[in-house]
Amino acid sequence: MLKKKELTQTMAVATLLTLAYGGVAYAQSEADAISGPDTAYVLNTMLFLIGGFLVMWMAAGFAMLEAGMVRTKNVSMQCTKNIALFSVAGIAYWAVGYNLMYDGVDGGYLGSFTPKDIPATDADKGSYTAASDWFFQMVFCATAASIVSGTVAERIKLWPFLIFVVVLCGFIYPIQGAWKWGAGWLASGADTSWIKTVAGAEFQDFAGSTLVHSTGGWAALVGAILLGARAGKYGPNGQINPMPGSNVPLATLGTFILWLGWFGFNGGSQLAIGSIGDASAVSKIFMNTNLAAAGGVVAAIILTQLFYGKVDITMALNGALAGLVSITAEPLTPSPLWSIAVGAVGGVIVVFTVPLLDKMRIDDVVGAIPVHLLAGIWGTMIVPASNSDASFLAQAIGVGSIAAFVIVTSLVVWTILKFTIGLRPTEEQEAAGLDQAEIGLEAYPEFGSGSQRI
Amino acid sequence: MLKKKELTQTMAVATLLTLAYGGVAYAQSEADAISGPDTAYVLNTMLFLIGGFLVMWMAAGFAMLEAGMVRTKNVSMQCTKNIALFSVAGIAYWAVGYNLMYDGVDGGYLGSFTPKDIPATDADKGSYTAASDWFFQMVFCATAASIVSGTVAERIKLWPFLIFVVVLCGFIYPIQGAWKWGAGWLASGADTSWIKTVAGAEFQDFAGSTLVHSTGGWAALVGAILLGARAGKYGPNGQINPMPGSNVPLATLGTFILWLGWFGFNGGSQLAIGSIGDASAVSKIFMNTNLAAAGGVVAAIILTQLFYGKVDITMALNGALAGLVSITAEPLTPSPLWSIAVGAVGGVIVVFTVPLLDKMRIDDVVGAIPVHLLAGIWGTMIVPASNSDASFLAQAIGVGSIAAFVIVTSLVVWTILKFTIGLRPTEEQEAAGLDQAEIGLEAYPEFGSGSQRI
Amino acid sequence: MLKKKELTQTMAVATLLTLAYGGVAYAQSEADAISGPDTAYVLNTMLFLIGGFLVMWMAAGFAMLEAGMVRTKNVSMQCTKNIALFSVAGIAYWAVGYNLMYDGVDGGYLGSFTPKDIPATDADKGSYTAASDWFFQMVFCATAASIVSGTVAERIKLWPFLIFVVVLCGFIYPIQGAWKWGAGWLASGADTSWIKTVAGAEFQDFAGSTLVHSTGGWAALVGAILLGARAGKYGPNGQINPMPGSNVPLATLGTFILWLGWFGFNGGSQLAIGSIGDASAVSKIFMNTNLAAAGGVVAAIILTQLFYGKVDITMALNGALAGLVSITAEPLTPSPLWSIAVGAVGGVIVVFTVPLLDKMRIDDVVGAIPVHLLAGIWGTMIVPASNSDASFLAQAIGVGSIAAFVIVTSLVVWTILKFTIGLRPTEEQEAAGLDQAEIGLEAYPEFGSGSQRI
Amino acid sequence: MKLITAIIKPFKLDEVRAALTELGLEGMTVSEVKGYGRQKGHTEIYRGAEYAVNFLPKIKIEVAVADDAAEKAVGAITSSAHTGQIGDGKIFVSSIDSTVRIRTGETDDAAL
Amino acid sequence: MKLITAIIKPFKLDEVRAALTELGLEGMTVSEVKGYGRQKGHTEIYRGAEYAVNFLPKIKIEVAVADDAAEKAVGAITSSAHTGQIGDGKIFVSSIDSTVRIRTGETDDAAL
Amino acid sequence: MKLITAIIKPFKLDEVRAALTELGLEGMTVSEVKGYGRQKGHTEIYRGAEYAVNFLPKIKIEVAVADDAAEKAVGAITSSAHTGQIGDGKIFVSSIDSTVRIRTGETDDAAL
Ligand SMILES: Nc1ncnc2c1ncn2[C@@H]1O[C@H](COP(=O)(O)OP(=O)(O)O)[C@@H](O)[C@H]1O
Ligand SMILES: Nc1ncnc2c1ncn2[C@@H]1O[C@H](COP(=O)(O)OP(=O)(O)O)[C@@H](O)[C@H]1O
Ligand SMILES: Nc1ncnc2c1ncn2[C@@H]1O[C@H](COP(=O)(O)OP(=O)(O)O)[C@@H](O)[C@H]1O
């Protein structure tokens, strides 16, 4: 962060001023005084807290999107999975995830296997508070888990899913995260570092197109393959049986929530707002993030209109999210126009790859693989086009190495679960719906076929 | 609060440090220093970003309110319109809208026909960042478009609607906006300015009762008239056939979202929070805004109870919004009591004018015209009662000139659309519902008459 | 922006400073200067405004949670109650509540019976603005009212309920609130104060486990007892007839909204963020709050799985809220691990006491009594375990005295209402649903038994 | 007595009811059904995959009438539900052995 | 065999089912219907405009029984569904030519 | 003509429809019903209290056919709806006095 330098003079002045006339200032207000450096510290912390609660809100967005995209008989289960995953993700990321990702990685592959503890308020050093940092990083981790739940919906039992979430948030996500955000081997800034020597730049992933979204996407993809498709989804001789989501407005609400949360996701990833440069950066990120989402929607509605003669709202919603994922790897350097373009390509990816996955008989209930995995790769690989500090090779190395790691580790975990407690409910249970099988409460008990009024 | 105690020492130290040698303050934190002026700049920017994401969230509020107020067969379409309009609004406002509204209007009628571009982070001057300003203004523009979609719901095709949105957000809204917020002829501060000479004051519209809400309302009204009513809404001999909304809790959620967003809408319109005066102003605006909404609800539930013997929740929801629109023109100067009164009158307007519009056979599906247009006019005209820097004449000139401009321009656009690609679906399509006709997906496929379970 | 003028004095100083040494700074930005103390003042105010809008958003959370937990025939009524109660709560708390709670309590039992008025922006002294403080306290008051509406749902008429809300928010809540937060007899800091002499410490309730949640809970409990259970809820010979909520995803959404709002609820209760210590405290509160909620969910899903063989999502949702309520009395001093434990016990309380209440034939529709009252007591009594400035005796005195006051006062009010205008609709009305009886609009008119399509 | 069962297009319900009440038949039971027949459904595309909606929303009306009233009733329904478009629906007439009005215990014609 | 079709008030369903099971009739098919008859609906006001809700929620019960069981069944339904209030509903009895139990292929009385 | 009324398990609908169309019967009316019979429902626990879900979702199919087609149709439904599990459902056959096709006014067999 080079703005460091610029500001030191300014700061000197500021301090002087406080020295000289601080007293006068006092006459103006009885609030505790705060000095220049502390102000930046507080502002950075507020960025994390505000950005963090916006990203936390994304958990509700995923819940609503998924509740709207699954069939009625699995809606209560999907709601349960979402509130439960956000809970276990938070605990796992405190118990081991955070320190595994950030504690002394130092150019290496992982940090320490220790729970995160928080210094006393008066010993809380750095550019922001320790707890605000944990909070902000935790909600990112939970996002990766939310991505998985959407893809494997309607056919996975609750407990094996939650166990996977524990491993994902406690180990898989933090380890690959350490490589870049933990200042590991993909990041290390020294010009002599392996990545720079080999690729001429470190791996760039501003807010996590790869670290968060592709990671969740890979885990979801592996899970979907091991699980197999929902019963009846694919007929003999390549027939595909659509299973329309049960509640379009809920899915729309979920998408709007995610869109809103993304301002915290990308904006907060600037990690600081306590200076003109940072404030300007965060603002530009807000603008680019919104334009990319808009580009994704517009691309999706135009393409579905052209191809199918009607606008597919579920594609439009996926398009918005794909646009957001695409810009996430680099929301700062692009021009507004470039942001629209990057997002629009995300929308295009959705429209083309959603049917493709069906052809491959990979059953992705909410379209999380096109949105988070494929658009995430696109967004990451296109960074060098707008950011001269990135190199295609470095991006490829990052995308590839993280892909390899997440695929292998999640494959191991999914497989163990499959052959121990098992992933899928029985056929009858799946037919009756997971709500009846594992939750015992219909989502809409008074209407729909299961009406309990009779 | 005992932390006070704990902190006083800490504080004492802190103050000492700062007074004595600010350098030591460094010992306390490693954050970059920030000087007084920069702090205000950052705080103002944060006001725009936070206010901006709250107003962005209003797009979801309109989506839910409208999805709840239309009939089942048009819900998917309404969701599609809302996410699409927010997308195209953002792009149009970047491509031309913003600069047309703000770039060198200078006492005149419009700015420049250029896209908005963002300076480098280190050249980002002013009282706040350029991008945060664009973001904040953009979401206002989108709000105007959302207003239109509610009124013309259930009977307008997707594409002509979106084309109208492009023109509204790219040209109509920005031009009239330039007159006041762009420092155009309704605003110019010089005492020799035309408006001041004629009316003794500039036109006052703090957060846009007229510029945003009435503008959207006028465009909606003209559209509703040109479109005509929904099939079957009005019978022969003045008969009115109510078409109850399909989902009351969604409409309620939408209203709560809008209420929340309004704190950003009005509070952010203070345009600064980096001083005691501004912070105090923003706070008072929050308080008044909330009280006005409350006044609107209370007025609506009491009146509907008295007139109809039952409380009409849709009127209560409209009442909240009418209260909010009413206070939007001047949320700062009123006392709390006056704010309640201004909002309550908004609620009264709703209860009386909703049926009136039906009598006039103007089919306003969600009540946007009473809420945004009529309450907007009321709120604008009453400003002088609490703000001595406003004059009734100036308010009337503003309301009238903007009305004239928006009516004429939107009439032209709607008419062109009507006689080119056409505005309405066929009768059969309207009867079957726009979801089937243009989206191809029911909102609730598994219940309601269209159940796809069978 | 004419507020400019008002501010010029304030600015004069600032400008002077900047003139003197600010040249460099000026080159960087044209924003108004702001001095150290003013910065803290503005930051504290922002904490109140942001925390306040998050808590305001909780009103929507309660609305959705309750709309999802009641049966279809009472959903419109529940939505009406929630938007109406938030409105009247705001007005009542302005008209008398705030000053009754904070104006000159001074070690005593109540403040003054006067409406809250707001100083001019340039006379707005203290550590934060007066209006931001009012706003923040008002939304807390509304929360207490929301708690009541959930318990007494499906069987209380609208108007008597709203009258109760007026009394609760105008008098009952503020008076008991004055005892602690108004610096009344439970709080007074002097070592010679009665509470300290008797109990060795003042009563500690950081964000209101007792003042807000138990207060709402007691009022709800008394109401539920006086009202009696919903028709058919309890059969002869102790039979219990479950009445499943009509919309699980809405209830889930409501819970996520409440979870989000709680960051404002607890975080904002630090009352300041304008220093390193405060920023660090607010951050730790965010972390602990999230972990407690997570603990509540995990405890609830594990227990229901063990006891019932299925996971009860409504218990999981209650568990999250119980975890949040439990940590609310002291979200700052606990370690992360202790926070999880405190929240988990909240979840345990829910799983055990929800059926218990049914056995006692106390009909609590949404589980507000276990969540807000019982978990609130638990959270308050356990404070001394992590906070050495608290004493069990002082906590017991606080819990007991507030319980006594709220039980008695609300009993009086409920009783008067019962024997004057009456609390319950007729049997037929209750059977047909309150939507038909008092609102005249079904929540989902196009599906469910009441379909108006036919 | 006869039980007349008519499957009609939903938007025709009000007209049919009006026609029947004109005949003094002021009782009927209505339900939502799905129909399959000559009138083909429509195909939709969801996320790129095509699927057919074969069953179309219809309304089923059941009216019990005295034997002599049956013919008129059938005529009234036929004309009031008629659009000429495919999918107008069917009317089935069958016999009822006995009828009871629960409220009064009245039976047969008196119960209608 | 006879098919007994009863239109009753929704909240009476459980009582009717109990009454029938007492007779050893432990099979029935139930559906939600809307009824129109002497019992008039209610009028509501939506956004200032009045409208009538003519069709009221009812439950339709279909029970197939052996000829000799019909009378008892009708009696049981009549008494268990009775409130004396207008809108109690109707019972229609008609003949069934044949019956099949899909699971076993059993026919007629054996299939009930 | 005969009216064949079949109560089947919901997931069997498509097979039954296929079987009937094979016989050239390309018209039917379908509705959602709840069934009560030998197949017992399930009990659930909601917030700690147990309750029984007695009525199970079933699909009701009504097909009007010419007399001679009835037997075949019944056979087709029986075999296509058969799982052998309890709850497979029932088929009832009754007589229709007359039929009308609303669109054309055609009657009886011609109307099917
Ligand atoms: N054989 C049948 N048995 C029962 N219902 C039928 C039969 N044939 C048609 N129907 C019902 O009548 C409706 C209309 O029939 P259809 O053949 O589509 O048009 P039309 O009545 O104009 O010939 C169908 O949707 C179905 O509900
Ligand atoms: N002629 C009829 N044919 C079919 N259903 C009828 C007929 N008359 C009444 N019903 C059904 O019976 C219900 C009750 O009838 P109604 O006349 O309202 O009260 P009551 O049965 O007490 O005379 C109606 O809602 C309707 O569903
Ligand atoms: N006597 C009856 N009258 C009407 N419907 C019946 C009768 N008996 C059973 N049914 C319907 O058939 C369905 C299946 O019957 P059931 O006894 O559960 O299994 P099975 O048909 O295998 O004996 C029931 O759910 C109900 O809908």
Tab-separated table of N, CA and C in Angstrom, chain B residues 245-297:
chain	number	residue	atom	x	y	z
B	245	GLY	N	-53.295	-8.051	-3.854
B	245	GLY	CA	-51.930	-8.518	-4.052
B	245	GLY	C	-51.781	-9.949	-3.573
B	246	SER	N	-50.786	-10.632	-4.092
B	246	SER	CA	-50.694	-12.067	-3.850
B	246	SER	C	-49.903	-12.441	-2.606
B	247	ASN	N	-49.201	-11.479	-2.023
B	247	ASN	CA	-48.320	-11.865	-0.926
B	247	ASN	C	-48.088	-10.688	0.037
B	248	VAL	N	-48.927	-10.623	1.057
B	248	VAL	CA	-48.872	-9.500	1.992
B	248	VAL	C	-47.544	-9.410	2.757
B	249	PRO	N	-47.006	-10.523	3.262
B	249	PRO	CA	-45.730	-10.373	3.978
B	249	PRO	C	-44.597	-9.853	3.100
B	250	LEU	N	-44.592	-10.222	1.832
B	250	LEU	CA	-43.557	-9.675	0.947
B	250	LEU	C	-43.724	-8.172	0.822
B	251	ALA	N	-44.957	-7.722	0.683
B	251	ALA	CA	-45.201	-6.279	0.567
B	251	ALA	C	-44.768	-5.575	1.851
B	252	THR	N	-45.000	-6.229	2.971
B	252	THR	CA	-44.594	-5.644	4.253
B	252	THR	C	-43.077	-5.579	4.348
B	253	LEU	N	-42.436	-6.661	3.952
B	253	LEU	CA	-40.977	-6.669	3.955
B	253	LEU	C	-40.448	-5.533	3.086
B	254	GLY	N	-41.022	-5.404	1.901
B	254	GLY	CA	-40.579	-4.350	0.993
B	254	GLY	C	-40.691	-2.978	1.624
B	255	THR	N	-41.769	-2.766	2.361
B	255	THR	CA	-41.964	-1.461	3.000
B	255	THR	C	-40.930	-1.225	4.091
B	256	PHE	N	-40.664	-2.256	4.877
B	256	PHE	CA	-39.625	-2.111	5.900
B	256	PHE	C	-38.265	-1.819	5.259
B	257	ILE	N	-37.985	-2.476	4.154
B	257	ILE	CA	-36.713	-2.230	3.461
B	257	ILE	C	-36.644	-0.770	3.027
B	258	LEU	N	-37.744	-0.283	2.466
B	258	LEU	CA	-37.750	1.111	2.003
B	258	LEU	C	-37.574	2.065	3.175
B	259	TRP	N	-38.240	1.763	4.262
B	259	TRP	CA	-38.129	2.596	5.468
B	259	TRP	C	-36.660	2.663	5.892
B	260	LEU	N	-36.019	1.515	5.945
B	260	LEU	CA	-34.605	1.467	6.308
B	260	LEU	C	-33.765	2.271	5.317
B	261	GLY	N	-34.012	2.028	4.044
B	261	GLY	CA	-33.215	2.714	3.028
B	261	GLY	C	-33.353	4.224	3.099
B	262	TRP	N	-34.507	4.667	3.577
B	262	TRP	CA	-34.770	6.098	3.603
B	262	TRP	C	-33.830	6.863	4.533
B	263	PHE	N	-33.293	6.176	5.530
B	263	PHE	CA	-32.319	6.864	6.389
B	263	PHE	C	-31.101	7.258	5.569
B	264	GLY	N	-30.744	6.395	4.628
B	264	GLY	CA	-29.653	6.750	3.734
B	264	GLY	C	-30.072	7.813	2.734
B	265	PHE	N	-31.310	7.697	2.298
B	265	PHE	CA	-31.845	8.617	1.294
B	265	PHE	C	-31.844	10.051	1.823
B	266	ASN	N	-32.435	10.241	2.989
B	266	ASN	CA	-32.514	11.593	3.560
B	266	ASN	C	-31.243	11.972	4.308
B	267	GLY	N	-30.736	11.043	5.123
B	267	GLY	CA	-29.542	11.354	5.904
B	267	GLY	C	-28.349	11.657	5.014
B	268	GLY	N	-28.174	10.843	3.989
B	268	GLY	CA	-27.036	11.056	3.099
B	268	GLY	C	-27.132	12.359	2.332
B	269	SER	N	-28.353	12.848	2.154
B	269	SER	CA	-28.540	14.077	1.378
B	269	SER	C	-28.028	15.316	2.098
B	270	GLN	N	-27.610	15.156	3.352
B	270	GLN	CA	-26.920	16.249	4.032
B	270	GLN	C	-25.572	16.475	3.343
B	271	LEU	N	-25.101	15.462	2.646
B	271	LEU	CA	-23.879	15.526	1.824
B	271	LEU	C	-22.589	15.645	2.626
B	272	ALA	N	-22.692	15.707	3.937
B	272	ALA	CA	-21.477	15.802	4.751
B	272	ALA	C	-21.795	15.376	6.172
B	273	ILE	N	-20.809	14.776	6.817
B	273	ILE	CA	-20.967	14.411	8.220
B	273	ILE	C	-19.665	14.647	8.975
B	274	GLY	N	-18.729	15.290	8.300
B	274	GLY	CA	-17.396	15.472	8.864
B	274	GLY	C	-17.245	16.679	9.764
B	275	SER	N	-18.309	17.057	10.471
B	275	SER	CA	-18.212	18.168	11.426
B	275	SER	C	-19.348	18.009	12.422
B	276	ILE	N	-19.226	18.675	13.552
B	276	ILE	CA	-20.280	18.585	14.556
B	276	ILE	C	-21.620	19.003	13.965
B	277	GLY	N	-21.604	20.082	13.207
B	277	GLY	CA	-22.857	20.579	12.641
B	277	GLY	C	-23.489	19.571	11.701
B	278	ASP	N	-22.677	18.990	10.852
B	278	ASP	CA	-23.224	18.024	9.899
B	278	ASP	C	-23.691	16.763	10.602
B	279	ALA	N	-22.911	16.290	11.555
B	279	ALA	CA	-23.307	15.076	12.277
B	279	ALA	C	-24.633	15.303	12.987
B	280	SER	N	-24.767	16.485	13.559
B	280	SER	CA	-26.002	16.818	14.252
B	280	SER	C	-27.165	16.882	13.276
B	281	ALA	N	-26.901	17.430	12.103
B	281	ALA	CA	-27.952	17.535	11.085
B	281	ALA	C	-28.384	16.149	10.616
B	282	VAL	N	-27.421	15.303	10.293
B	282	VAL	CA	-27.759	13.959	9.814
B	282	VAL	C	-28.585	13.232	10.877
B	283	SER	N	-28.209	13.415	12.127
B	283	SER	CA	-28.934	12.728	13.200
B	283	SER	C	-30.370	13.211	13.292
B	284	LYS	N	-30.535	14.519	13.203
B	284	LYS	CA	-31.892	15.063	13.288
B	284	LYS	C	-32.724	14.553	12.113
B	285	ILE	N	-32.079	14.436	10.975
B	285	ILE	CA	-32.783	13.929	9.785
B	285	ILE	C	-33.248	12.494	10.017
B	286	PHE	N	-32.411	11.685	10.639
B	286	PHE	CA	-32.816	10.309	10.952
B	286	PHE	C	-34.078	10.325	11.805
B	287	MET	N	-34.035	11.157	12.830
B	287	MET	CA	-35.157	11.198	13.763
B	287	MET	C	-36.432	11.654	13.064
B	288	ASN	N	-36.338	12.755	12.335
B	288	ASN	CA	-37.519	13.280	11.657
B	288	ASN	C	-38.053	12.315	10.612
B	289	THR	N	-37.144	11.663	9.914
B	289	THR	CA	-37.562	10.719	8.882
B	289	THR	C	-38.373	9.589	9.502
B	290	ASN	N	-37.875	9.078	10.630
B	290	ASN	CA	-38.588	7.976	11.268
B	290	ASN	C	-39.959	8.417	11.783
B	291	LEU	N	-40.007	9.612	12.349
B	291	LEU	CA	-41.280	10.088	12.899
B	291	LEU	C	-42.302	10.356	11.806
B	292	ALA	N	-41.839	10.830	10.662
B	292	ALA	CA	-42.767	11.093	9.556
B	292	ALA	C	-43.374	9.788	9.052
B	293	ALA	N	-42.547	8.755	8.935
B	293	ALA	CA	-43.065	7.459	8.495
B	293	ALA	C	-44.097	6.953	9.503
B	294	ALA	N	-43.761	7.078	10.771
B	294	ALA	CA	-44.676	6.630	11.820
B	294	ALA	C	-45.993	7.389	11.721
B	295	GLY	N	-45.899	8.700	11.494
B	295	GLY	CA	-47.113	9.499	11.357
B	295	GLY	C	-47.978	9.006	10.205
B	296	GLY	N	-47.331	8.664	9.114
B	296	GLY	CA	-48.064	8.174	7.953
B	296	GLY	C	-48.801	6.876	8.239
B	297	VAL	N	-48.147	5.972	8.954
B	297	VAL	CA	-48.780	4.690	9.281
B	297	VAL	C	-49.973	4.916	10.202
